[in-house]
């Protein structure tokens, strides 16, 4: 993000009423997020315990001995004592080292064999040390979740699984599996996503142009984005919409004054195309 834009956006979000902030070391803006939180605490607007901050363990840091130092580095950048949630960002690992995207001479990513159960044990130790209040995962499928859930000597199960989830990709099977195990689904790209073809499948139509979402929005005097967010929340999916536009940041929060009917929920569910925008091409 351009210098300063993240700082301002987080401050606007906190003033608007947002309390859950989704961050990651690999976003390169955690220093601004931490500053925004600290400034709002100093203003007396919030207390630290009002904020729910999620940090992420990057792919180059899966070896168990790297997990705690990586989280400690994140806390140092944020200048906070703990994160509320720390998650394994992806179930696959890259070669450990200073390069965020380690590549060979042909420009191909260098992968690293990972033992997710060993990584998970190191995550559990971070929770025991009080560095993370809760621990979870991201982009895990059912098989990868079961590997953790069935791990001998499991101390803490993942509280959440952050995955792409929106009306065009409703994840019904994963949602049901996670419900059975009391794992909360946190939906990223709940409004579809940007049209940046370096990492997004742009062959899929933009979600917010969808006629059904727009027609339902008209009925409630809401935008297609507000309808999409309301849909996820009514399904029990946590949403983390991303915006740097002050008006949209406020708009995305104005979804608690209307309720979609069962018929409307079914209409939106029927939009599912089982397509990902975020294909994680790397």
PDB file of C-alpha atoms in Angstrom:
ATOM      1  CA  UNK A   1       0.000   0.000   0.000  1.00  0.00           C
ATOM      2  CA  UNK A   2       1.232   3.547  -0.662  1.00  0.00           C
ATOM      3  CA  UNK A   3       2.966   5.039   2.393  1.00  0.00           C
ATOM      4  CA  UNK A   4       0.459   6.353   4.926  1.00  0.00           C
ATOM      5  CA  UNK A   5      -2.690   5.094   3.219  1.00  0.00           C
ATOM      6  CA  UNK A   6      -2.974   2.052   5.477  1.00  0.00           C
ATOM      7  CA  UNK A   7      -2.487   4.185   8.615  1.00  0.00           C
ATOM      8  CA  UNK A   8      -5.323   6.526   7.612  1.00  0.00           C
ATOM      9  CA  UNK A   9      -7.628   3.706   6.522  1.00  0.00           C
ATOM     10  CA  UNK A  10      -7.244   1.823   9.809  1.00  0.00           C
ATOM     11  CA  UNK A  11      -7.926   5.002  11.805  1.00  0.00           C
ATOM     12  CA  UNK A  12     -11.082   5.686   9.760  1.00  0.00           C
ATOM     13  CA  UNK A  13     -12.135   2.051  10.210  1.00  0.00           C
ATOM     14  CA  UNK A  14     -11.692   2.203  13.995  1.00  0.00           C
ATOM     15  CA  UNK A  15     -13.643   5.486  14.157  1.00  0.00           C
ATOM     16  CA  UNK A  16     -16.384   3.863  12.058  1.00  0.00           C
ATOM     17  CA  UNK A  17     -16.675   0.972  14.498  1.00  0.00           C
ATOM     18  CA  UNK A  18     -14.547  -1.816  13.016  1.00  0.00           C
ATOM     19  CA  UNK A  19     -12.708  -3.856  15.633  1.00  0.00           C
ATOM     20  CA  UNK A  20     -11.437  -6.883  13.684  1.00  0.00           C
ATOM     21  CA  UNK A  21      -8.304  -6.045  11.689  1.00  0.00           C
ATOM     22  CA  UNK A  22      -6.850  -8.664   9.380  1.00  0.00           C
ATOM     23  CA  UNK A  23      -3.128  -8.217   8.784  1.00  0.00           C
ATOM     24  CA  UNK A  24      -0.065 -10.138   7.675  1.00  0.00           C
ATOM     25  CA  UNK A  25       3.693  -9.738   7.690  1.00  0.00           C
ATOM     26  CA  UNK A  26       3.654 -10.182   3.914  1.00  0.00           C
ATOM     27  CA  UNK A  27       1.396  -7.107   3.437  1.00  0.00           C
ATOM     28  CA  UNK A  28       4.358  -4.906   4.468  1.00  0.00           C
ATOM     29  CA  UNK A  29       2.108  -2.478   6.316  1.00  0.00           C
ATOM     30  CA  UNK A  30       1.862  -3.878   9.833  1.00  0.00           C
ATOM     31  CA  UNK A  31       3.930  -0.933  11.145  1.00  0.00           C
ATOM     32  CA  UNK A  32       1.149   1.426   9.997  1.00  0.00           C
ATOM     33  CA  UNK A  33      -1.605  -0.788  11.400  1.00  0.00           C
ATOM     34  CA  UNK A  34       0.142  -0.906  14.775  1.00  0.00           C
ATOM     35  CA  UNK A  35       0.614   2.856  14.732  1.00  0.00           C
ATOM     36  CA  UNK A  36      -3.088   3.436  13.953  1.00  0.00           C
ATOM     37  CA  UNK A  37      -4.154   1.153  16.822  1.00  0.00           C
ATOM     38  CA  UNK A  38      -1.747   2.846  19.254  1.00  0.00           C
ATOM     39  CA  UNK A  39      -2.868   6.345  18.207  1.00  0.00           C
ATOM     40  CA  UNK A  40      -6.518   5.442  18.739  1.00  0.00           C
ATOM     41  CA  UNK A  41      -5.698   3.960  22.162  1.00  0.00           C
ATOM     42  CA  UNK A  42      -3.831   7.180  23.071  1.00  0.00           C
ATOM     43  CA  UNK A  43      -6.876   9.216  21.978  1.00  0.00           C
ATOM     44  CA  UNK A  44      -9.005   7.184  24.379  1.00  0.00           C
ATOM     45  CA  UNK A  45     -11.164   5.994  21.454  1.00  0.00           C
ATOM     46  CA  UNK A  46     -10.467   2.304  22.203  1.00  0.00           C
ATOM     47  CA  UNK A  47      -8.600   0.012  24.573  1.00  0.00           C
ATOM     48  CA  UNK A  48      -6.206  -2.655  23.292  1.00  0.00           C
ATOM     49  CA  UNK A  49      -8.659  -5.393  24.291  1.00  0.00           C
ATOM     50  CA  UNK A  50     -11.337  -3.828  22.037  1.00  0.00           C
ATOM     51  CA  UNK A  51      -9.263  -4.673  18.959  1.00  0.00           C
ATOM     52  CA  UNK A  52      -9.145  -8.162  17.436  1.00  0.00           C
ATOM     53  CA  UNK A  53      -5.940  -8.330  15.410  1.00  0.00           C
ATOM     54  CA  UNK A  54      -5.124 -11.293  13.159  1.00  0.00           C
ATOM     55  CA  UNK A  55      -1.523 -11.886  12.080  1.00  0.00           C
ATOM     56  CA  UNK A  56      -0.219 -14.588   9.732  1.00  0.00           C
ATOM     57  CA  UNK A  57       2.694 -17.001   9.548  1.00  0.00           C
ATOM     58  CA  UNK A  58       4.203 -16.743   6.063  1.00  0.00           C
ATOM     59  CA  UNK A  59       5.169 -19.715   3.868  1.00  0.00           C
ATOM     60  CA  UNK A  60       8.929 -19.370   4.449  1.00  0.00           C
ATOM     61  CA  UNK A  61       8.495 -19.736   8.215  1.00  0.00           C
ATOM     62  CA  UNK A  62       6.903 -23.189   8.606  1.00  0.00           C
ATOM     63  CA  UNK A  63       9.835 -24.971  10.318  1.00  0.00           C
ATOM     64  CA  UNK A  64       8.817 -25.160  14.010  1.00  0.00           C
ATOM     65  CA  UNK A  65      11.909 -23.312  15.242  1.00  0.00           C
ATOM     66  CA  UNK A  66      10.976 -20.294  13.063  1.00  0.00           C
ATOM     67  CA  UNK A  67       7.367 -19.919  14.223  1.00  0.00           C
ATOM     68  CA  UNK A  68       7.844 -18.060  17.502  1.00  0.00           C
ATOM     69  CA  UNK A  69      10.652 -15.755  16.258  1.00  0.00           C
ATOM     70  CA  UNK A  70       8.433 -14.862  13.266  1.00  0.00           C
ATOM     71  CA  UNK A  71       5.510 -13.968  15.522  1.00  0.00           C
ATOM     72  CA  UNK A  72       7.844 -12.001  17.812  1.00  0.00           C
ATOM     73  CA  UNK A  73       9.044 -10.059  14.770  1.00  0.00           C
ATOM     74  CA  UNK A  74       5.423  -9.259  13.859  1.00  0.00           C
ATOM     75  CA  UNK A  75       4.740  -8.063  17.422  1.00  0.00           C
ATOM     76  CA  UNK A  76       7.833  -5.868  17.286  1.00  0.00           C
ATOM     77  CA  UNK A  77       6.659  -4.305  14.003  1.00  0.00           C
ATOM     78  CA  UNK A  78       3.147  -3.767  15.425  1.00  0.00           C
ATOM     79  CA  UNK A  79       4.579  -2.644  18.791  1.00  0.00           C
ATOM     80  CA  UNK A  80       1.927  -4.765  20.500  1.00  0.00           C
ATOM     81  CA  UNK A  81       2.310  -7.409  23.231  1.00  0.00           C
ATOM     82  CA  UNK A  82       0.114 -10.038  21.591  1.00  0.00           C
ATOM     83  CA  UNK A  83      -2.080 -10.770  18.587  1.00  0.00           C
ATOM     84  CA  UNK A  84      -5.638 -11.961  19.112  1.00  0.00           C
ATOM     85  CA  UNK A  85      -5.352 -14.553  16.367  1.00  0.00           C
ATOM     86  CA  UNK A  86      -2.302 -16.010  14.625  1.00  0.00           C
ATOM     87  CA  UNK A  87      -2.855 -18.208  11.596  1.00  0.00           C
ATOM     88  CA  UNK A  88      -0.834 -20.348   9.203  1.00  0.00           C
ATOM     89  CA  UNK A  89      -1.374 -18.395   5.984  1.00  0.00           C
ATOM     90  CA  UNK A  90      -1.049 -21.306   3.549  1.00  0.00           C
ATOM     91  CA  UNK A  91      -0.695 -25.059   3.981  1.00  0.00           C
ATOM     92  CA  UNK A  92       2.294 -25.197   1.621  1.00  0.00           C
ATOM     93  CA  UNK A  93       5.784 -23.991   2.507  1.00  0.00           C
ATOM     94  CA  UNK A  94       8.460 -22.096   0.604  1.00  0.00           C
ATOM     95  CA  UNK A  95      12.195 -22.478   1.208  1.00  0.00           C
ATOM     96  CA  UNK A  96      13.096 -20.704   4.470  1.00  0.00           C
ATOM     97  CA  UNK A  97      15.327 -17.638   4.185  1.00  0.00           C
ATOM     98  CA  UNK A  98      15.186 -13.899   3.619  1.00  0.00           C
ATOM     99  CA  UNK A  99      13.410 -14.068   0.250  1.00  0.00           C
ATOM    100  CA  UNK A 100       9.628 -13.820   0.640  1.00  0.00           C
ATOM    101  CA  UNK A 101       9.164 -15.615  -2.712  1.00  0.00           C
ATOM    102  CA  UNK A 102      12.331 -17.754  -3.059  1.00  0.00           C
ATOM    103  CA  UNK A 103      12.906 -18.634  -6.737  1.00  0.00           C
ATOM    104  CA  UNK A 104      15.328 -20.833  -8.658  1.00  0.00           C
ATOM    105  CA  UNK A 105      17.323 -19.735 -11.726  1.00  0.00           C
ATOM    106  CA  UNK A 106      14.255 -20.359 -13.932  1.00  0.00           C
ATOM    107  CA  UNK A 107      12.082 -18.067 -11.841  1.00  0.00           C
ATOM    108  CA  UNK A 108      10.134 -20.954 -10.286  1.00  0.00           C
ATOM    109  CA  UNK A 109       9.183 -20.862  -6.605  1.00  0.00           C
ATOM    110  CA  UNK A 110      11.362 -23.105  -4.426  1.00  0.00           C
ATOM    111  CA  UNK A 111       9.100 -25.153  -2.187  1.00  0.00           C
ATOM    112  CA  UNK A 112      10.007 -26.723   1.125  1.00  0.00           C
ATOM    113  CA  UNK A 113       8.744 -29.959   2.608  1.00  0.00           C
ATOM    114  CA  UNK A 114       6.492 -29.059   5.499  1.00  0.00           C
ATOM    115  CA  UNK A 115       5.098 -30.990   8.438  1.00  0.00           C
ATOM    116  CA  UNK A 116       1.938 -29.079   9.259  1.00  0.00           C
ATOM    117  CA  UNK A 117       1.529 -30.942  12.549  1.00  0.00           C
ATOM    118  CA  UNK A 118       4.978 -29.842  13.736  1.00  0.00           C
ATOM    119  CA  UNK A 119       4.231 -26.263  12.636  1.00  0.00           C
ATOM    120  CA  UNK A 120       0.940 -26.474  14.527  1.00  0.00           C
ATOM    121  CA  UNK A 121       2.689 -27.578  17.735  1.00  0.00           C
ATOM    122  CA  UNK A 122       4.901 -24.489  17.485  1.00  0.00           C
ATOM    123  CA  UNK A 123       1.735 -22.387  17.050  1.00  0.00           C
ATOM    124  CA  UNK A 124       0.291 -23.992  20.205  1.00  0.00           C
ATOM    125  CA  UNK A 125       3.469 -23.007  22.085  1.00  0.00           C
ATOM    126  CA  UNK A 126       2.935 -19.376  20.981  1.00  0.00           C
ATOM    127  CA  UNK A 127      -0.555 -19.484  22.470  1.00  0.00           C
ATOM    128  CA  UNK A 128       0.799 -20.976  25.704  1.00  0.00           C
ATOM    129  CA  UNK A 129       3.388 -18.176  25.842  1.00  0.00           C
ATOM    130  CA  UNK A 130       0.607 -15.570  25.606  1.00  0.00           C
ATOM    131  CA  UNK A 131       1.879 -14.176  22.287  1.00  0.00           C
ATOM    132  CA  UNK A 132      -1.360 -15.169  20.534  1.00  0.00           C
ATOM    133  CA  UNK A 133      -4.753 -15.423  22.229  1.00  0.00           C
ATOM    134  CA  UNK A 134      -6.033 -17.854  19.587  1.00  0.00           C
ATOM    135  CA  UNK A 135      -4.539 -19.820  16.707  1.00  0.00           C
ATOM    136  CA  UNK A 136      -5.998 -20.870  13.391  1.00  0.00           C
ATOM    137  CA  UNK A 137      -5.286 -21.577   9.731  1.00  0.00           C
ATOM    138  CA  UNK A 138      -5.961 -20.160   6.290  1.00  0.00           C
ATOM    139  CA  UNK A 139      -6.531 -21.696   2.850  1.00  0.00           C
ATOM    140  CA  UNK A 140      -6.775 -25.181   4.392  1.00  0.00           C
ATOM    141  CA  UNK A 141      -9.007 -27.803   2.795  1.00  0.00           C
ATOM    142  CA  UNK A 142     -10.830 -30.524   4.681  1.00  0.00           C
ATOM    143  CA  UNK A 143      -7.958 -33.022   4.428  1.00  0.00           C
ATOM    144  CA  UNK A 144      -5.441 -30.541   5.822  1.00  0.00           C
ATOM    145  CA  UNK A 145      -7.821 -29.593   8.651  1.00  0.00           C
ATOM    146  CA  UNK A 146      -8.346 -33.269   9.515  1.00  0.00           C
ATOM    147  CA  UNK A 147      -4.580 -33.762   9.682  1.00  0.00           C
ATOM    148  CA  UNK A 148      -4.457 -31.189  12.507  1.00  0.00           C
ATOM    149  CA  UNK A 149      -7.695 -32.254  14.189  1.00  0.00           C
ATOM    150  CA  UNK A 150      -6.570 -35.902  14.295  1.00  0.00           C
ATOM    151  CA  UNK A 151      -3.027 -35.103  15.423  1.00  0.00           C
ATOM    152  CA  UNK A 152      -2.007 -37.201  18.460  1.00  0.00           C
ATOM    153  CA  UNK A 153      -1.650 -34.975  21.518  1.00  0.00           C
ATOM    154  CA  UNK A 154      -3.532 -32.052  19.961  1.00  0.00           C
ATOM    155  CA  UNK A 155      -3.653 -29.265  22.532  1.00  0.00           C
ATOM    156  CA  UNK A 156      -5.695 -26.598  20.738  1.00  0.00           C
ATOM    157  CA  UNK A 157      -7.709 -27.033  17.578  1.00  0.00           C
ATOM    158  CA  UNK A 158      -7.791 -24.258  14.971  1.00  0.00           C
ATOM    159  CA  UNK A 159     -10.451 -21.711  15.949  1.00  0.00           C
ATOM    160  CA  UNK A 160     -10.807 -20.475  12.384  1.00  0.00           C
ATOM    161  CA  UNK A 161     -10.026 -21.156   8.741  1.00  0.00           C
ATOM    162  CA  UNK A 162      -9.651 -18.094   6.528  1.00  0.00           C
ATOM    163  CA  UNK A 163     -10.628 -18.883   2.931  1.00  0.00           C
ATOM    164  CA  UNK A 164     -12.046 -17.140  -0.114  1.00  0.00           C
ATOM    165  CA  UNK A 165     -15.823 -16.985   0.335  1.00  0.00           C
ATOM    166  CA  UNK A 166     -18.503 -14.906  -1.425  1.00  0.00           C
ATOM    167  CA  UNK A 167     -21.727 -15.425  -3.423  1.00  0.00           C
ATOM    168  CA  UNK A 168     -19.813 -16.827  -6.438  1.00  0.00           C
ATOM    169  CA  UNK A 169     -17.779 -19.168  -4.213  1.00  0.00           C
ATOM    170  CA  UNK A 170     -19.958 -20.158  -1.269  1.00  0.00           C
ATOM    171  CA  UNK A 171     -17.873 -23.105   0.016  1.00  0.00           C
ATOM    172  CA  UNK A 172     -20.926 -25.119   1.231  1.00  0.00           C
ATOM    173  CA  UNK A 173     -19.055 -28.381   1.998  1.00  0.00           C
ATOM    174  CA  UNK A 174     -16.144 -26.722   3.793  1.00  0.00           C
ATOM    175  CA  UNK A 175     -18.551 -24.478   5.708  1.00  0.00           C
ATOM    176  CA  UNK A 176     -20.532 -27.512   6.879  1.00  0.00           C
ATOM    177  CA  UNK A 177     -17.377 -29.423   7.886  1.00  0.00           C
ATOM    178  CA  UNK A 178     -16.056 -26.437   9.838  1.00  0.00           C
ATOM    179  CA  UNK A 179     -19.427 -25.932  11.541  1.00  0.00           C
ATOM    180  CA  UNK A 180     -19.352 -29.540  12.755  1.00  0.00           C
ATOM    181  CA  UNK A 181     -15.946 -28.897  14.333  1.00  0.00           C
ATOM    182  CA  UNK A 182     -16.710 -25.420  15.714  1.00  0.00           C
ATOM    183  CA  UNK A 183     -14.190 -23.839  13.350  1.00  0.00           C
ATOM    184  CA  UNK A 184     -15.227 -20.346  12.237  1.00  0.00           C
ATOM    185  CA  UNK A 185     -14.926 -19.594   8.528  1.00  0.00           C
ATOM    186  CA  UNK A 186     -13.415 -16.162   7.900  1.00  0.00           C
ATOM    187  CA  UNK A 187     -14.209 -15.176   4.319  1.00  0.00           C
ATOM    188  CA  UNK A 188     -11.625 -13.133   2.437  1.00  0.00           C
ATOM    189  CA  UNK A 189     -12.509 -11.359  -0.817  1.00  0.00           C
ATOM    190  CA  UNK A 190     -16.155 -11.265   0.378  1.00  0.00           C
ATOM    191  CA  UNK A 191     -16.853  -8.675  -2.350  1.00  0.00           C
ATOM    192  CA  UNK A 192     -15.020 -10.574  -5.066  1.00  0.00           C
ATOM    193  CA  UNK A 193     -11.673  -8.872  -5.532  1.00  0.00           C
ATOM    194  CA  UNK A 194      -9.542  -6.461  -7.530  1.00  0.00           C
ATOM    195  CA  UNK A 195      -8.959  -7.092 -11.221  1.00  0.00           C
ATOM    196  CA  UNK A 196      -5.179  -7.462 -10.924  1.00  0.00           C
ATOM    197  CA  UNK A 197      -4.367 -10.266 -13.333  1.00  0.00           C
ATOM    198  CA  UNK A 198      -1.000 -10.991 -11.728  1.00  0.00           C
ATOM    199  CA  UNK A 199      -2.861 -12.862  -8.989  1.00  0.00           C
ATOM    200  CA  UNK A 200      -6.569 -12.769  -9.842  1.00  0.00           C
ATOM    201  CA  UNK A 201      -8.615 -14.857 -12.267  1.00  0.00           C
ATOM    202  CA  UNK A 202     -10.065 -11.980 -14.313  1.00  0.00           C
ATOM    203  CA  UNK A 203     -12.034 -14.289 -16.612  1.00  0.00           C
ATOM    204  CA  UNK A 204     -14.721 -14.397 -13.915  1.00  0.00           C
ATOM    205  CA  UNK A 205     -17.258 -11.569 -14.005  1.00  0.00           C
ATOM    206  CA  UNK A 206     -16.999  -8.901 -11.268  1.00  0.00           C
ATOM    207  CA  UNK A 207     -19.207  -9.960  -8.353  1.00  0.00           C
ATOM    208  CA  UNK A 208     -20.530  -6.469  -7.615  1.00  0.00           C
ATOM    209  CA  UNK A 209     -22.009  -6.129 -11.114  1.00  0.00           C
ATOM    210  CA  UNK A 210     -24.274  -9.126 -10.435  1.00  0.00           C
ATOM    211  CA  UNK A 211     -27.924  -8.292 -11.319  1.00  0.00           C
ATOM    212  CA  UNK A 212     -29.388 -10.324  -8.426  1.00  0.00           C
ATOM    213  CA  UNK A 213     -27.251  -8.569  -5.797  1.00  0.00           C
ATOM    214  CA  UNK A 214     -28.074  -5.197  -7.316  1.00  0.00           C
ATOM    215  CA  UNK A 215     -31.817  -5.912  -7.506  1.00  0.00           C
ATOM    216  CA  UNK A 216     -31.928  -6.999  -3.846  1.00  0.00           C
ATOM    217  CA  UNK A 217     -29.836  -3.941  -2.952  1.00  0.00           C
ATOM    218  CA  UNK A 218     -32.358  -1.651  -4.636  1.00  0.00           C
ATOM    219  CA  UNK A 219     -35.143  -3.082  -2.469  1.00  0.00           C
ATOM    220  CA  UNK A 220     -33.284  -2.211   0.757  1.00  0.00           C
ATOM    221  CA  UNK A 221     -31.617   0.952  -0.567  1.00  0.00           C
ATOM    222  CA  UNK A 222     -28.249  -0.809  -0.218  1.00  0.00           C
ATOM    223  CA  UNK A 223     -25.327  -1.444  -2.566  1.00  0.00           C
ATOM    224  CA  UNK A 224     -24.483  -4.838  -4.075  1.00  0.00           C
ATOM    225  CA  UNK A 225     -21.436  -4.866  -1.757  1.00  0.00           C
ATOM    226  CA  UNK A 226     -23.603  -4.390   1.337  1.00  0.00           C
ATOM    227  CA  UNK A 227     -25.903  -7.219   0.190  1.00  0.00           C
ATOM    228  CA  UNK A 228     -22.920  -9.545  -0.418  1.00  0.00           C
ATOM    229  CA  UNK A 229     -21.526  -8.818   3.073  1.00  0.00           C
ATOM    230  CA  UNK A 230     -24.935  -9.229   4.720  1.00  0.00           C
ATOM    231  CA  UNK A 231     -25.341 -12.595   2.939  1.00  0.00           C
ATOM    232  CA  UNK A 232     -22.076 -13.926   4.387  1.00  0.00           C
ATOM    233  CA  UNK A 233     -22.804 -12.669   7.892  1.00  0.00           C
ATOM    234  CA  UNK A 234     -26.244 -14.311   7.892  1.00  0.00           C
ATOM    235  CA  UNK A 235     -24.564 -17.608   6.944  1.00  0.00           C
ATOM    236  CA  UNK A 236     -22.258 -17.305   9.939  1.00  0.00           C
ATOM    237  CA  UNK A 237     -19.210 -16.384   7.863  1.00  0.00           C
ATOM    238  CA  UNK A 238     -16.933 -13.648   9.251  1.00  0.00           C
ATOM    239  CA  UNK A 239     -16.138 -11.061   6.564  1.00  0.00           C
ATOM    240  CA  UNK A 240     -12.972  -9.009   6.099  1.00  0.00           C
ATOM    241  CA  UNK A 241     -13.691  -6.556   3.254  1.00  0.00           C
ATOM    242  CA  UNK A 242     -10.675  -4.546   2.143  1.00  0.00           C
ATOM    243  CA  UNK A 243     -10.928  -0.879   1.212  1.00  0.00           C
ATOM    244  CA  UNK A 244      -8.839   2.285   1.303  1.00  0.00           C
ATOM    245  CA  UNK A 245     -11.772   4.467   0.280  1.00  0.00           C
ATOM    246  CA  UNK A 246     -13.244   6.247   3.350  1.00  0.00           C
ATOM    247  CA  UNK A 247     -16.775   6.239   1.941  1.00  0.00           C
ATOM    248  CA  UNK A 248     -16.663   2.509   1.168  1.00  0.00           C
ATOM    249  CA  UNK A 249     -15.051   1.700   4.517  1.00  0.00           C
ATOM    250  CA  UNK A 250     -18.101   3.313   6.156  1.00  0.00           C
ATOM    251  CA  UNK A 251     -20.534   1.745   3.674  1.00  0.00           C
ATOM    252  CA  UNK A 252     -19.191  -1.763   4.298  1.00  0.00           C
ATOM    253  CA  UNK A 253     -19.993  -1.293   7.985  1.00  0.00           C
ATOM    254  CA  UNK A 254     -23.621  -0.289   7.370  1.00  0.00           C
ATOM    255  CA  UNK A 255     -25.008  -3.801   7.101  1.00  0.00           C
ATOM    256  CA  UNK A 256     -26.599  -4.256  10.518  1.00  0.00           C
ATOM    257  CA  UNK A 257     -29.822  -2.347   9.822  1.00  0.00           C
ATOM    258  CA  UNK A 258     -31.414  -4.771   7.350  1.00  0.00           C
ATOM    259  CA  UNK A 259     -32.040  -8.491   7.092  1.00  0.00           C
ATOM    260  CA  UNK A 260     -32.216 -10.732   4.000  1.00  0.00           C
ATOM    261  CA  UNK A 261     -35.233 -13.043   3.773  1.00  0.00           C
ATOM    262  CA  UNK A 262     -34.841 -16.798   3.408  1.00  0.00           C
ATOM    263  CA  UNK A 263     -35.922 -16.499  -0.226  1.00  0.00           C
ATOM    264  CA  UNK A 264     -33.273 -13.841  -0.904  1.00  0.00           C
ATOM    265  CA  UNK A 265     -30.599 -15.936   0.836  1.00  0.00           C
ATOM    266  CA  UNK A 266     -31.512 -18.881  -1.428  1.00  0.00           C
ATOM    267  CA  UNK A 267     -31.419 -16.646  -4.523  1.00  0.00           C
ATOM    268  CA  UNK A 268     -27.923 -15.468  -3.606  1.00  0.00           C
ATOM    269  CA  UNK A 269     -26.802 -19.005  -2.739  1.00  0.00           C
ATOM    270  CA  UNK A 270     -27.893 -20.042  -6.232  1.00  0.00           C
ATOM    271  CA  UNK A 271     -25.326 -17.629  -7.709  1.00  0.00           C
ATOM    272  CA  UNK A 272     -22.508 -19.977  -6.629  1.00  0.00           C
ATOM    273  CA  UNK A 273     -20.254 -20.742  -9.614  1.00  0.00           C
ATOM    274  CA  UNK A 274     -17.605 -22.621  -7.614  1.00  0.00           C
ATOM    275  CA  UNK A 275     -14.914 -20.336  -9.014  1.00  0.00           C
ATOM    276  CA  UNK A 276     -12.033 -18.740  -7.173  1.00  0.00           C
ATOM    277  CA  UNK A 277     -10.902 -15.235  -7.975  1.00  0.00           C
ATOM    278  CA  UNK A 278      -7.759 -15.756  -5.910  1.00  0.00           C
ATOM    279  CA  UNK A 279      -6.070 -18.726  -7.559  1.00  0.00           C
ATOM    280  CA  UNK A 280      -2.760 -18.343  -5.655  1.00  0.00           C
ATOM    281  CA  UNK A 281      -0.941 -18.841  -8.939  1.00  0.00           C
ATOM    282  CA  UNK A 282       2.433 -18.904  -7.216  1.00  0.00           C
TER     283      UNK A 282
END
